[in-house]
XYZ file of C-alpha atoms in Angstrom:
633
model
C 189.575 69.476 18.895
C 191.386 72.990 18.638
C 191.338 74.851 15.167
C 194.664 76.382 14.570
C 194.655 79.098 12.579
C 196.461 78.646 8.652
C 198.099 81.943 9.000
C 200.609 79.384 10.659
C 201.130 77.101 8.501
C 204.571 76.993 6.593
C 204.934 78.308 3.463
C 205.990 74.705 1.990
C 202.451 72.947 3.591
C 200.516 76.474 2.491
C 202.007 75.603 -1.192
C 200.356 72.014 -0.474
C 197.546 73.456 0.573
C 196.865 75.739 -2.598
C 197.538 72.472 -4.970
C 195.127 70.515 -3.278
C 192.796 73.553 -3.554
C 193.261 74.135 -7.165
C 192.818 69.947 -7.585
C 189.597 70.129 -5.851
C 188.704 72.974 -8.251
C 189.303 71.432 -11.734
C 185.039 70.440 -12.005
C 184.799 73.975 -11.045
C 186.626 75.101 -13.944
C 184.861 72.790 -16.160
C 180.914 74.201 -14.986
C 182.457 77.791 -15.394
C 183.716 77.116 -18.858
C 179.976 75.774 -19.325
C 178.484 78.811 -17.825
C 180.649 81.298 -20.004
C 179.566 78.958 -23.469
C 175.748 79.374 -22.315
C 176.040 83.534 -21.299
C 177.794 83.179 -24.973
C 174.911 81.140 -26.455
C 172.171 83.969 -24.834
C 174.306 86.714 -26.585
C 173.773 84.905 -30.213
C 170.237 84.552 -29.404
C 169.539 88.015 -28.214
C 171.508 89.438 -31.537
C 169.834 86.985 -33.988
C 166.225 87.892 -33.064
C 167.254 91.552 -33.336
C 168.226 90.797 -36.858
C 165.016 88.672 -37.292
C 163.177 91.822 -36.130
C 164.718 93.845 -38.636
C 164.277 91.562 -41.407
C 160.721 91.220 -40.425
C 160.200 94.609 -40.314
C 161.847 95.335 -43.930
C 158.867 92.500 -45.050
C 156.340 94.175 -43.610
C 157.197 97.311 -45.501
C 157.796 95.311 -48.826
C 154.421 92.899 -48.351
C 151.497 96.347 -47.585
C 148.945 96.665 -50.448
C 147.990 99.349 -48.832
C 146.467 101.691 -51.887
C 148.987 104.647 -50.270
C 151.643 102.757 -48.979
C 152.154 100.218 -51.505
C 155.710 100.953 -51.963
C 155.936 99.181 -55.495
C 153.391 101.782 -56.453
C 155.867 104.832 -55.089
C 155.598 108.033 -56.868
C 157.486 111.441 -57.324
C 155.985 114.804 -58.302
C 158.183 117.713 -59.436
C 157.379 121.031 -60.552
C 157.961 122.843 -63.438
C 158.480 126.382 -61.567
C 159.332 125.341 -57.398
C 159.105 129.325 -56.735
C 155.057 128.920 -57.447
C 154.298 125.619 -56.761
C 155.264 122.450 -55.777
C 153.291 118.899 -54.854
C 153.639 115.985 -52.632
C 152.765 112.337 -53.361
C 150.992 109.181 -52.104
C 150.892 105.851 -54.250
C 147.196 106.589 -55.088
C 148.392 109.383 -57.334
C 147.797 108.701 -61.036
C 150.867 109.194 -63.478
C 150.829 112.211 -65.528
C 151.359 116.034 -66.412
C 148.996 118.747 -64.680
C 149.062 122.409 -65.622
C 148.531 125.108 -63.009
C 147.716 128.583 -62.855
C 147.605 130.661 -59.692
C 145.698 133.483 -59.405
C 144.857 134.005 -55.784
C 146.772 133.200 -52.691
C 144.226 131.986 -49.494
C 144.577 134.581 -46.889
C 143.444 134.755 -43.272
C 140.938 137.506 -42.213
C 142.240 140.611 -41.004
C 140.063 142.830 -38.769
C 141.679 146.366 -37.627
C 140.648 148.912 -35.870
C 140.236 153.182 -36.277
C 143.822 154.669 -35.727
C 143.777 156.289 -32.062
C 146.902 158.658 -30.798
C 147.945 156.412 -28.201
C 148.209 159.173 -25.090
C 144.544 160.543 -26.075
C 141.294 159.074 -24.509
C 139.064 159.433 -27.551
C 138.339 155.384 -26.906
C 137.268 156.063 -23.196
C 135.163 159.138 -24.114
C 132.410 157.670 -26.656
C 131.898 154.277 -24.494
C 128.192 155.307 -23.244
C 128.808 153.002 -20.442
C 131.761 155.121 -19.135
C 134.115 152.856 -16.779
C 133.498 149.707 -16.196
C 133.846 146.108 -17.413
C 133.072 145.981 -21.478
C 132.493 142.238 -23.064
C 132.318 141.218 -26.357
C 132.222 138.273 -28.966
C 134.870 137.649 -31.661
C 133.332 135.831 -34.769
C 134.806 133.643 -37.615
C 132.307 132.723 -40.006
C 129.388 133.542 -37.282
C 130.447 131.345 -34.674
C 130.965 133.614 -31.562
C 133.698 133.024 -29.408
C 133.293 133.058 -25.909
C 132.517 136.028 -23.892
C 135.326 138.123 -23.700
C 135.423 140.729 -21.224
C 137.890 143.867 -20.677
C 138.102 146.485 -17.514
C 137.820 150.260 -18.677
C 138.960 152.888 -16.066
C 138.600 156.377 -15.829
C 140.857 158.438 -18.750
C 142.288 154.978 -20.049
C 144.605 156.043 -22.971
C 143.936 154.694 -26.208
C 147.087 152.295 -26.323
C 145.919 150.784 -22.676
C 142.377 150.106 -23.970
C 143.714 148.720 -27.167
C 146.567 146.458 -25.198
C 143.892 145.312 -22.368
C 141.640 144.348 -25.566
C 144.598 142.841 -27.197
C 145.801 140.670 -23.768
C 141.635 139.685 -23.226
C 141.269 138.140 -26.721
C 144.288 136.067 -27.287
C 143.960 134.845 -23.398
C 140.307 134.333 -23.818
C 139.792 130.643 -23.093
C 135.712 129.023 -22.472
C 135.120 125.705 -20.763
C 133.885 122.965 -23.449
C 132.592 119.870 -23.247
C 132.635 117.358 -26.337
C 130.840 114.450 -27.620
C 132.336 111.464 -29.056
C 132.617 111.337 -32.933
C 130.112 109.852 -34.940
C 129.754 108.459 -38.654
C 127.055 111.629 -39.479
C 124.874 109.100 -41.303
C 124.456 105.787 -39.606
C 122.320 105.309 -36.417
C 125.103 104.638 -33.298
C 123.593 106.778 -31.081
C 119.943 105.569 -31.383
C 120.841 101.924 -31.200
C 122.709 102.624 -27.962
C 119.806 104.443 -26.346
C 118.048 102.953 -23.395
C 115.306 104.783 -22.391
C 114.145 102.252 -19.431
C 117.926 101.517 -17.982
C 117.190 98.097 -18.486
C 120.131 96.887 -21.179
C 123.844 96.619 -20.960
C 125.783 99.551 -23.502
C 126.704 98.007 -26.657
C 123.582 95.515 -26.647
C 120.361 96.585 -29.159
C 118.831 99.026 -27.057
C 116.848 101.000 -29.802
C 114.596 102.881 -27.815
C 112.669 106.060 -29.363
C 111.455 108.131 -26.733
C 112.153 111.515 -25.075
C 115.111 112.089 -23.464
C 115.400 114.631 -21.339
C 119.054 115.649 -19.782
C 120.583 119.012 -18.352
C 123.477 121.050 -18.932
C 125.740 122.661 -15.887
C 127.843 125.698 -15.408
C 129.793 124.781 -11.929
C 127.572 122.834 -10.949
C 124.354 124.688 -11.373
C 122.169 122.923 -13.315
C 119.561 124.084 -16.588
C 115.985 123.190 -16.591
C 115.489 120.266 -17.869
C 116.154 119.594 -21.845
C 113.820 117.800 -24.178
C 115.247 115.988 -26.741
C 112.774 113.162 -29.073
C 114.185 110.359 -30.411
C 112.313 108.344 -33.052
C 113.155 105.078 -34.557
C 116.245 104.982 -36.755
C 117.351 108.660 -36.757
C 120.800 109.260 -37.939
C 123.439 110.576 -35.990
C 123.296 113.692 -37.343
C 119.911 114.436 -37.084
C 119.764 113.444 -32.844
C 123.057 115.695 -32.437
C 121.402 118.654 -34.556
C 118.246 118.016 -32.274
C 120.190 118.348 -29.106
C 122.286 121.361 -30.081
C 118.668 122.885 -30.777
C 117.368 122.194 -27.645
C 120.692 122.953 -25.827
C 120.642 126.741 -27.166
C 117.075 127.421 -26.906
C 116.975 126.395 -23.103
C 120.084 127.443 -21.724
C 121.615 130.899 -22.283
C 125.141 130.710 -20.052
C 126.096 128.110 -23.039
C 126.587 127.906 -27.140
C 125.851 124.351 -28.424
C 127.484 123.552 -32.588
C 127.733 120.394 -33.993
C 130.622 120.228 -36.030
C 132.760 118.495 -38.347
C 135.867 117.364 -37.991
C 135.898 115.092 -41.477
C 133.071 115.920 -44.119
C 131.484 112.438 -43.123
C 131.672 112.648 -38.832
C 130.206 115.105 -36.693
C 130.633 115.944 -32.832
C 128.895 118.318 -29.890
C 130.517 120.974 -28.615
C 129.006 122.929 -25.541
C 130.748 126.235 -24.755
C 130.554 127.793 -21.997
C 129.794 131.657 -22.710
C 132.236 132.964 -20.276
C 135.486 132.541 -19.837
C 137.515 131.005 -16.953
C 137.578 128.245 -14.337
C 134.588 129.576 -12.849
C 131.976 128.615 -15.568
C 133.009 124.689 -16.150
C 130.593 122.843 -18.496
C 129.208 119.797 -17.580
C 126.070 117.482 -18.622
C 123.683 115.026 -17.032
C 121.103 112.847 -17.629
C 117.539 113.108 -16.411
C 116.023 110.323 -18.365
C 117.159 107.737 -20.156
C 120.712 108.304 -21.427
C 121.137 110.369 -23.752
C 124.266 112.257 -22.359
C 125.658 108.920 -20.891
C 125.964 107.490 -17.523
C 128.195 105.208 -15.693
C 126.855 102.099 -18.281
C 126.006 103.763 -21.268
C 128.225 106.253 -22.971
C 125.348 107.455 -25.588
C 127.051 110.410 -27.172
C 129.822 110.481 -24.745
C 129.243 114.039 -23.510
C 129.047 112.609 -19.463
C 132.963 111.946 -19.875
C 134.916 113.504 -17.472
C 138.374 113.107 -19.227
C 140.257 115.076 -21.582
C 138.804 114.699 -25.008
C 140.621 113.320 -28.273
C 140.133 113.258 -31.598
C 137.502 110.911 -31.336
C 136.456 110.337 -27.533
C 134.027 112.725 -26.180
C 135.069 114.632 -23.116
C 136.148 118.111 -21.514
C 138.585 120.918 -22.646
C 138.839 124.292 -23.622
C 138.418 126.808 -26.740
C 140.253 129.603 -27.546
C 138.720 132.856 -29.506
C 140.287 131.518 -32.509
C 142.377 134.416 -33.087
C 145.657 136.562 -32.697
C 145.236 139.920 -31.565
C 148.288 142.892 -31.851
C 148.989 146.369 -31.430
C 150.327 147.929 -34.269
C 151.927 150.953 -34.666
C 151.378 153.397 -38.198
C 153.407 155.914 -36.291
C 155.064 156.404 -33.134
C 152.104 158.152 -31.515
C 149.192 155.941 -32.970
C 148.036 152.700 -32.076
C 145.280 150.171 -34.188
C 144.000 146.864 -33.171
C 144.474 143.927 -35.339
C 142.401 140.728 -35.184
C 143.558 138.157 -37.499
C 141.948 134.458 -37.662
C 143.967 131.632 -37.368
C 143.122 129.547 -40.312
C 143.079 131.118 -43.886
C 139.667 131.139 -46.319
C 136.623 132.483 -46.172
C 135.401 130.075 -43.772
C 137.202 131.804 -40.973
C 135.937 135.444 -41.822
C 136.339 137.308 -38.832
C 133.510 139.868 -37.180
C 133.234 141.180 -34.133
C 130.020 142.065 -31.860
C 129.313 143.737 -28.567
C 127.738 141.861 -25.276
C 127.328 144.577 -23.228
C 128.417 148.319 -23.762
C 129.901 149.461 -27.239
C 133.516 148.613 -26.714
C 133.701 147.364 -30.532
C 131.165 149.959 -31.477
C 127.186 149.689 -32.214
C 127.431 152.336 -35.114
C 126.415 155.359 -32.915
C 129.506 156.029 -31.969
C 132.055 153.515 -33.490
C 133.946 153.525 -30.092
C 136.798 151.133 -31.501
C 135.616 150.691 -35.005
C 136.028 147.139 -35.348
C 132.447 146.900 -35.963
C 132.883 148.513 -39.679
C 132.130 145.772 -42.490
C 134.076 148.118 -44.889
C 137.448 147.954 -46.329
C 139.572 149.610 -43.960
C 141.271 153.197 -44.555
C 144.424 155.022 -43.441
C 142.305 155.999 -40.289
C 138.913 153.962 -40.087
C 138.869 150.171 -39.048
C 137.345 147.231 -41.398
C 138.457 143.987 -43.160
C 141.874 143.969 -44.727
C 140.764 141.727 -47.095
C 137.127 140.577 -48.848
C 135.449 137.294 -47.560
C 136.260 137.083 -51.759
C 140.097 137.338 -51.340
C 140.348 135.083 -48.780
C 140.490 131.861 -50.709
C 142.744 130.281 -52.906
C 142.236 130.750 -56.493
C 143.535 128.146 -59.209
C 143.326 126.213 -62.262
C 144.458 122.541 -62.985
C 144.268 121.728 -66.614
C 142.030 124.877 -67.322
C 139.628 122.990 -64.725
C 139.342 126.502 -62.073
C 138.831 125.326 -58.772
C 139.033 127.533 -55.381
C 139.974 125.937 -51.712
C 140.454 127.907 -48.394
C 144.199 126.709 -47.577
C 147.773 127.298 -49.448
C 147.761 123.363 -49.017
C 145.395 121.220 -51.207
C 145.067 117.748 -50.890
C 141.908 117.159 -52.450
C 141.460 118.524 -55.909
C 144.132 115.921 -57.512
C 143.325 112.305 -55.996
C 146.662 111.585 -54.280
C 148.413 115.033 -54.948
C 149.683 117.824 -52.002
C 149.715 121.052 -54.063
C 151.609 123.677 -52.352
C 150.959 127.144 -53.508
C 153.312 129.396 -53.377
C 152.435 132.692 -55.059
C 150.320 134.396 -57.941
C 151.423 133.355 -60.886
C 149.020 132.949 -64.521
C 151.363 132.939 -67.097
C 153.415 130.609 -67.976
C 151.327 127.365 -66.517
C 153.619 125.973 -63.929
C 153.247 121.887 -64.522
C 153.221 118.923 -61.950
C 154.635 115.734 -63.303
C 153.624 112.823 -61.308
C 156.007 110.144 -62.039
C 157.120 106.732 -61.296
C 159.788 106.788 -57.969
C 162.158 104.222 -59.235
C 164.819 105.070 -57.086
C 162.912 104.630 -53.939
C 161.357 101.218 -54.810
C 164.889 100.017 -55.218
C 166.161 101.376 -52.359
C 163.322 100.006 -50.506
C 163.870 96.489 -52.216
C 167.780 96.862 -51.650
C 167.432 97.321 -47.748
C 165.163 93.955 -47.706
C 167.796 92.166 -49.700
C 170.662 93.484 -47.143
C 168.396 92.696 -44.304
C 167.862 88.830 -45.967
C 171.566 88.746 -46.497
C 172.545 89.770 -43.036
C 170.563 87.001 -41.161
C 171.362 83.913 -43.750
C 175.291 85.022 -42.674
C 174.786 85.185 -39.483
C 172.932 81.614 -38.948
C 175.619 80.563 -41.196
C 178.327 81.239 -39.197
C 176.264 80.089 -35.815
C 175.114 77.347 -36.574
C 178.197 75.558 -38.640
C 179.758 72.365 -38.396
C 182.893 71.993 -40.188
C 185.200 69.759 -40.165
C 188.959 71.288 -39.780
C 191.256 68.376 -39.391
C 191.530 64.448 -39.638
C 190.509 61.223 -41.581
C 189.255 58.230 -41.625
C 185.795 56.644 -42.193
C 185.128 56.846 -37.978
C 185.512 60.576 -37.941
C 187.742 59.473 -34.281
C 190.499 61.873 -35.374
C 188.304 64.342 -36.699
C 188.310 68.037 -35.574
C 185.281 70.075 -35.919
C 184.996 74.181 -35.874
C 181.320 74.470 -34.407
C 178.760 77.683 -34.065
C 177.515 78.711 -30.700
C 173.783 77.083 -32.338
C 174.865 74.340 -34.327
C 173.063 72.160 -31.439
C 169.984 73.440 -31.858
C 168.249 72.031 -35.237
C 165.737 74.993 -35.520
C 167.966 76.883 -36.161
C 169.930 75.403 -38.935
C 166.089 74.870 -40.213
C 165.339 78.303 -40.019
C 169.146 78.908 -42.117
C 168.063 76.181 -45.283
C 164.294 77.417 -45.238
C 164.829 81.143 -46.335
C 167.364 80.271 -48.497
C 164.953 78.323 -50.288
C 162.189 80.590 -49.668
C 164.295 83.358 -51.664
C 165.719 80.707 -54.166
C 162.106 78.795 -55.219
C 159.427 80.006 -58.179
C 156.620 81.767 -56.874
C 153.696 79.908 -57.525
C 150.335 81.721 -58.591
C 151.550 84.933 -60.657
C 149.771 86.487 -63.004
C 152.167 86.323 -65.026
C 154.967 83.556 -64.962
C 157.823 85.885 -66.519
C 157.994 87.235 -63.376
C 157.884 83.995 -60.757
C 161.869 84.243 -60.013
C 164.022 87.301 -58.875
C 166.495 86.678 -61.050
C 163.584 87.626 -64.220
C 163.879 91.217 -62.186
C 167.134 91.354 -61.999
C 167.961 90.133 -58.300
C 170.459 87.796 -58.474
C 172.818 85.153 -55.431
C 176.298 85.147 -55.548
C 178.209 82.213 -54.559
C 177.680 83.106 -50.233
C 174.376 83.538 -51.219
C 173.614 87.052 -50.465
C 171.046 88.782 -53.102
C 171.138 92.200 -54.406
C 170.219 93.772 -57.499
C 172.664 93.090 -59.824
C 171.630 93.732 -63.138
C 169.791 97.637 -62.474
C 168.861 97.881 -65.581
C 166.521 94.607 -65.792
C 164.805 95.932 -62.110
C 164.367 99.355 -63.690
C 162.548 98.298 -66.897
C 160.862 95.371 -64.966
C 159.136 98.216 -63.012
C 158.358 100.674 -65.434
C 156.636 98.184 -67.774
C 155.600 95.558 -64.908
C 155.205 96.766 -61.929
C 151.625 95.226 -61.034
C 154.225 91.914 -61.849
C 156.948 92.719 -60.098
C 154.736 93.885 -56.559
C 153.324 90.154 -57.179
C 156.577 88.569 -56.620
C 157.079 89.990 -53.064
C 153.640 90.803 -52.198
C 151.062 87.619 -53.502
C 148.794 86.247 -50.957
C 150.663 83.380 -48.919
C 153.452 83.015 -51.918
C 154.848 86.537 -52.161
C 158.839 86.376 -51.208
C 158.178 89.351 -48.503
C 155.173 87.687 -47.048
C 156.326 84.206 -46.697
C 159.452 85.629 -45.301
C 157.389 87.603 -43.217
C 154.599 84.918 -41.665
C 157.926 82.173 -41.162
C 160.134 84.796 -39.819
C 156.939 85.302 -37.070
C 157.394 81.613 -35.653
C 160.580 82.565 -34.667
C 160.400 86.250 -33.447
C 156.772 86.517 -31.735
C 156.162 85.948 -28.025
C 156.538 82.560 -27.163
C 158.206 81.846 -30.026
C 161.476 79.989 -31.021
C 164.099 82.372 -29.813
C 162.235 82.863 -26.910
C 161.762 79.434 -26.017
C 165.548 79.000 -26.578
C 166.893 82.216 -24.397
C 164.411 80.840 -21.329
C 166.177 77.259 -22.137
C 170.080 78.960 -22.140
C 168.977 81.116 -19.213
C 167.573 77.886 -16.864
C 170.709 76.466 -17.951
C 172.313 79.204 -16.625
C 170.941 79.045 -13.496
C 171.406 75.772 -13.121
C 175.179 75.770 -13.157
C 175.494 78.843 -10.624
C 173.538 76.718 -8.099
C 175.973 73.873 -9.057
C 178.977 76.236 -9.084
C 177.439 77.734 -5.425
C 177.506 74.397 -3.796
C 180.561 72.432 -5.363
C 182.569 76.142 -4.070
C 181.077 75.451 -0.790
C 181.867 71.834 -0.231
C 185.431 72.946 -1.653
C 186.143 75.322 0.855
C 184.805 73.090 3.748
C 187.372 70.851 2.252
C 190.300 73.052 2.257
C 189.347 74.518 5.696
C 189.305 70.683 7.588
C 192.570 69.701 5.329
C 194.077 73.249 6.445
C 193.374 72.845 10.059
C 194.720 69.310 10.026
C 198.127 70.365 8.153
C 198.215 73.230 10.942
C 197.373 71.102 13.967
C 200.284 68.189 12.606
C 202.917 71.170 12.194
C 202.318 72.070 15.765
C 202.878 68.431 17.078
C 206.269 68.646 15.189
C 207.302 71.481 16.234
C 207.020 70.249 19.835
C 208.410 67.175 19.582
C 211.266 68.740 17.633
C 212.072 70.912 20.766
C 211.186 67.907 23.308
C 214.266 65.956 20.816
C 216.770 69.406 21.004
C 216.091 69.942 25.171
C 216.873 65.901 25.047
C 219.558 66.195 23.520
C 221.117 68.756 24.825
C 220.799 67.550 27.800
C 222.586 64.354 27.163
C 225.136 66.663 25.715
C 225.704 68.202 28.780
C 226.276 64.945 31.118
């Protein structure tokens, strides 16, 4: 059979058309409606379990016992005199007064050169060596830097010389390769040693032995290193061992141990020379003492970047700033200034080759003088003496190489500022009131948010109608009120927050309202009566931490470990967006193939309509020729 084409159907069988359309359309309707409730439902979901999150978060904060973190045990410091001094706090801090005198600021070391007259060639004229390429070491507290090396030509000028010298130190950089950290005193190292290859790292290797390993500088290798192991040696001891060994058989390198905490030490290899071309690697001989592909050891075979605490490669600097100054217009000195301040980080410089910093006979540069500097002559700006900070707490004197000391009051930051001996400038550590209730305040509003949200989600009320059958009845529902977890989760925390909290110390304090923290009649909490919270904290605060933070009970931690069920992976809200989402998907296949079947509809009813219309048409002008034809007879 012909299709004919609706675009000629009449308007009257096109309105038909449209009405049978939109009848075939009403389940349609009805699965979209569905569809738009369950993309509705998702929403509530996705915003509840952000508000879970942040609820959960807020009880994380509230339920750490962590000795510097426990918020209930917040302090403040303030300072008598903030121009001198002021101080920092962690919870650890114990409350009370602390009287301070300053009498020396911490200082970094300052080395300078003589003064030259920057167009003469004074510099150039006492180098014995004459031209040529001039290295040296720079030195803070006898650790030399890498090699540093500087180009002297014919009749340099002072100033060049100086600014060459200048350019060569602070760009000075020295291949390193690191260990991994170790605890200085227990035995890690040893108990991962396999001196046979015949155990899996991290299994009880133990072997003592000797272990022999070499060191490379691009790829040209030492003579072998010895280094003996025996039964139970401390960390400490093998890495002291290996730095011995390290500098006594290879001279392109400088091996330290150092330490990065007073109770962890690490390797360091440094390359002697500076650049790309004299990259420090190690290898093992025998055994694995350096590390191989299945036992890191000491972690100095990694070939990765190295952290904190992983063992690997990377780069030192001369640990230094170096600048031209200028007394006068025409005269030029050489500072070199460390970059740390104390005595610790004294700096010295030395020769290599040629008398660039001076050998004493003649002083070339002068930065070899270990005199206070002059008007004209180099030296140290300041006294390995000067260099550290000077104080007293509670007449107690004490001296520390920073500005910045975190260690001389358990729990206190002092900040010193400048000199001052009289009068005593005093820290008062304190009680931080304010920010416990802030902290406490932001959980309640956090609580509060959630309990009215699920309240409004998850409601059932009735709005109009009677009778005992409820068949007239008219109900207001939430987009949740379906799902029964959910009202659950709604009457649980309310009676989490609401109920005594069994095992306190001390049962005065068992119940937020004995703090305090009162409901009013929606049930939201805040602090309502400040004053209660206030004194509740200054004379109970061990009691008043219990409340939110006891094992299993604690209001924050119960609200914490339910809150979990709901929020993790996997969990409730989870489970309940995958359930809305197949939903979802459900009803757009649904929606796909009633549409299609619809259309198929309308297109065979259209083509029908159209195909009738044309049979009327012609027998309509079949009955007008007819007729006028009889007409005419």
């Amino acid at each position: 059979m012909a299709t004919t084409s609706s675009s000629s159907i009449s308007s009257s069988l096109s309105a038909m058309i449209q009405t049978y359309r939109t009848k075939l359309e009403e389940p349609l309707t009805l699965l979209r409606a569905k569809k738009s409730i369950i993309q509705s439902t998702n929403s509530v979901l996705s915003t509840l379990l952000s508000k879970l999150n942040t609820l959960k978060s807020q009880a994380a904060n509230i339920k750490n016992t962590t000795t510097t973190t426990n918020f209930f045990n917040s302090k403040s410091a303030t300072s008598s005199d903030d121009t001198v001094l002021t101080a920092s706090v962690d919870s650890s801090a114990a409350l009370g007064k602390y009287n301070t005198t300053i009498s020396q600021l911490a200082k970094n070391s300052i080395q300078i050169s003589d003064k030259f007259t920057n167009t003469t060639t004074d510099i150039w004229g006492n180098l014995s060596l004459g031209a040529g390429t001039y290295k040296f070491n720079v030195l803070t507290e006898g650790v030399a830097s890498p090699n540093i090396a500087v180009s002297v030509s014919a009749s340099d000028t002072n100033e060049t010389i100086l600014t060459n010298m200048a350019t060569a130190i602070n760009t000075a950089q020295s291949s390193t390769q690191a260990s991994d950290r170790f605890t200085s005193t227990e035995t890690d190292i040893w108990e991962d040693l396999d001196l046979d290859g015949d155990e899996a790292y991290g299994e009880a290797t133990e072997d003592a032995g000797t272990y022999k390993f070499k060191v490379l500088v691009e790829g040209v290798a030492s003579s072998d290193i010895s280094v003996a192991v025996s039964a139970s040696d401390t960390n400490d001891t093998i890495m002291d061992n290996m730095v011995a060994a390290i500098n006594a058989a290879d001279s392109r390198v400088t091996a330290t141990v150092t330490h990065p905490t007073s109770s962890t030490s690490r390797i360091t290899v440094m390359s002697k020379e500076t650049g790309n071309d004299y990259t420090v690697t190690l290898e093992d001989v025998t055994g694995n003492l350096v590390g191989n592909s299945s036992h890191n050891t000491t972690g100095l075979n990694k070939t990765t970047q190295k952290t904190d605490t992983a063992g690997g490669s990377g780069y030192t600097d001369s640990g230094v700033t170096a600048t031209v100054i200028h007394p006068t217009s025409d005269t030029s000195r050489l500072t070199i200034m460390s970059e740390e301040t104390g005595n610790d980080y004294t700096v010295t410089l030395q020769d290599v080759t040629g008398n660039l910093i001076g050998d004493g006979a003649p002083n070339t540069t002068g930065l070899n003088r270990i005199t206070l500097k002059s008007d004209t002559e180099g030296g140290y700006v300041y006294a390995e003496s000067e260099l550290n900070s000077k104080f007293t707490i509670n007449t107690e004197s004490m001296e520390r190489q920073s500005n910045t000391v975190a260690d001389a009051v358990t729990g206190v930051t002092l900040n010193l500022i400048k000199v001052q001996a009289t009068p005593t400038v005093t820290i008062t550590v304190g009680s931080d009131t304010e920010s416990v209730k802030s902290e406490v305040q932001t959980f309640l509003s956090a609580y509060n948010d959630v309990i009215s949200y699920l309240d409004d989600v998850t409601k059932t009320r009735k709005l109009v109608g009677e009778g005992e059958d409820g068949e007239n009845a008219e109900y207001d529902k939430g987009p949740l009120s379906s799902y029964s977890v959910y009202r659950t989760l709604y009457s649980n925390l309310r009676r989490y927050m609401s109920q005594i909290v069994s095992g306190v110390a001390n049962t005065g304090y068992e119940q937020l309202p004995q703090i305090g923290i009162t409901a009013d009649s929606s049930g939201n909490y805040s602090i309502s009566d400040v004053n209660k919270f206030d004194n509740a904290l200054a004379n109970k605060s061990s009691n008043v931490s219990e409340l939110f933070q006891l094992a299993n009970n604690g209001k924050a931690v119960k609200i914490y470990d339910y809150i979990d069920n709901y929020v993790k992976s996997g969990g409730y809200v989870e489970k309940s967006k995958t359930s809305e989402t197949n939903k979802d998907k459900y009803l757009d296949d649904r929606i796909t193939s009633l549409q299609s079947r619809i259309d198929k509809r309308v297109a065979a009813y259209t083509n029908q309509l159209a195909q009738m219309q044309q049979m009327m048409s012609k027998y309509q002008s079949q009955y007008l020729s007819m007729q006028s034809f009889l007409s005419s007879q």
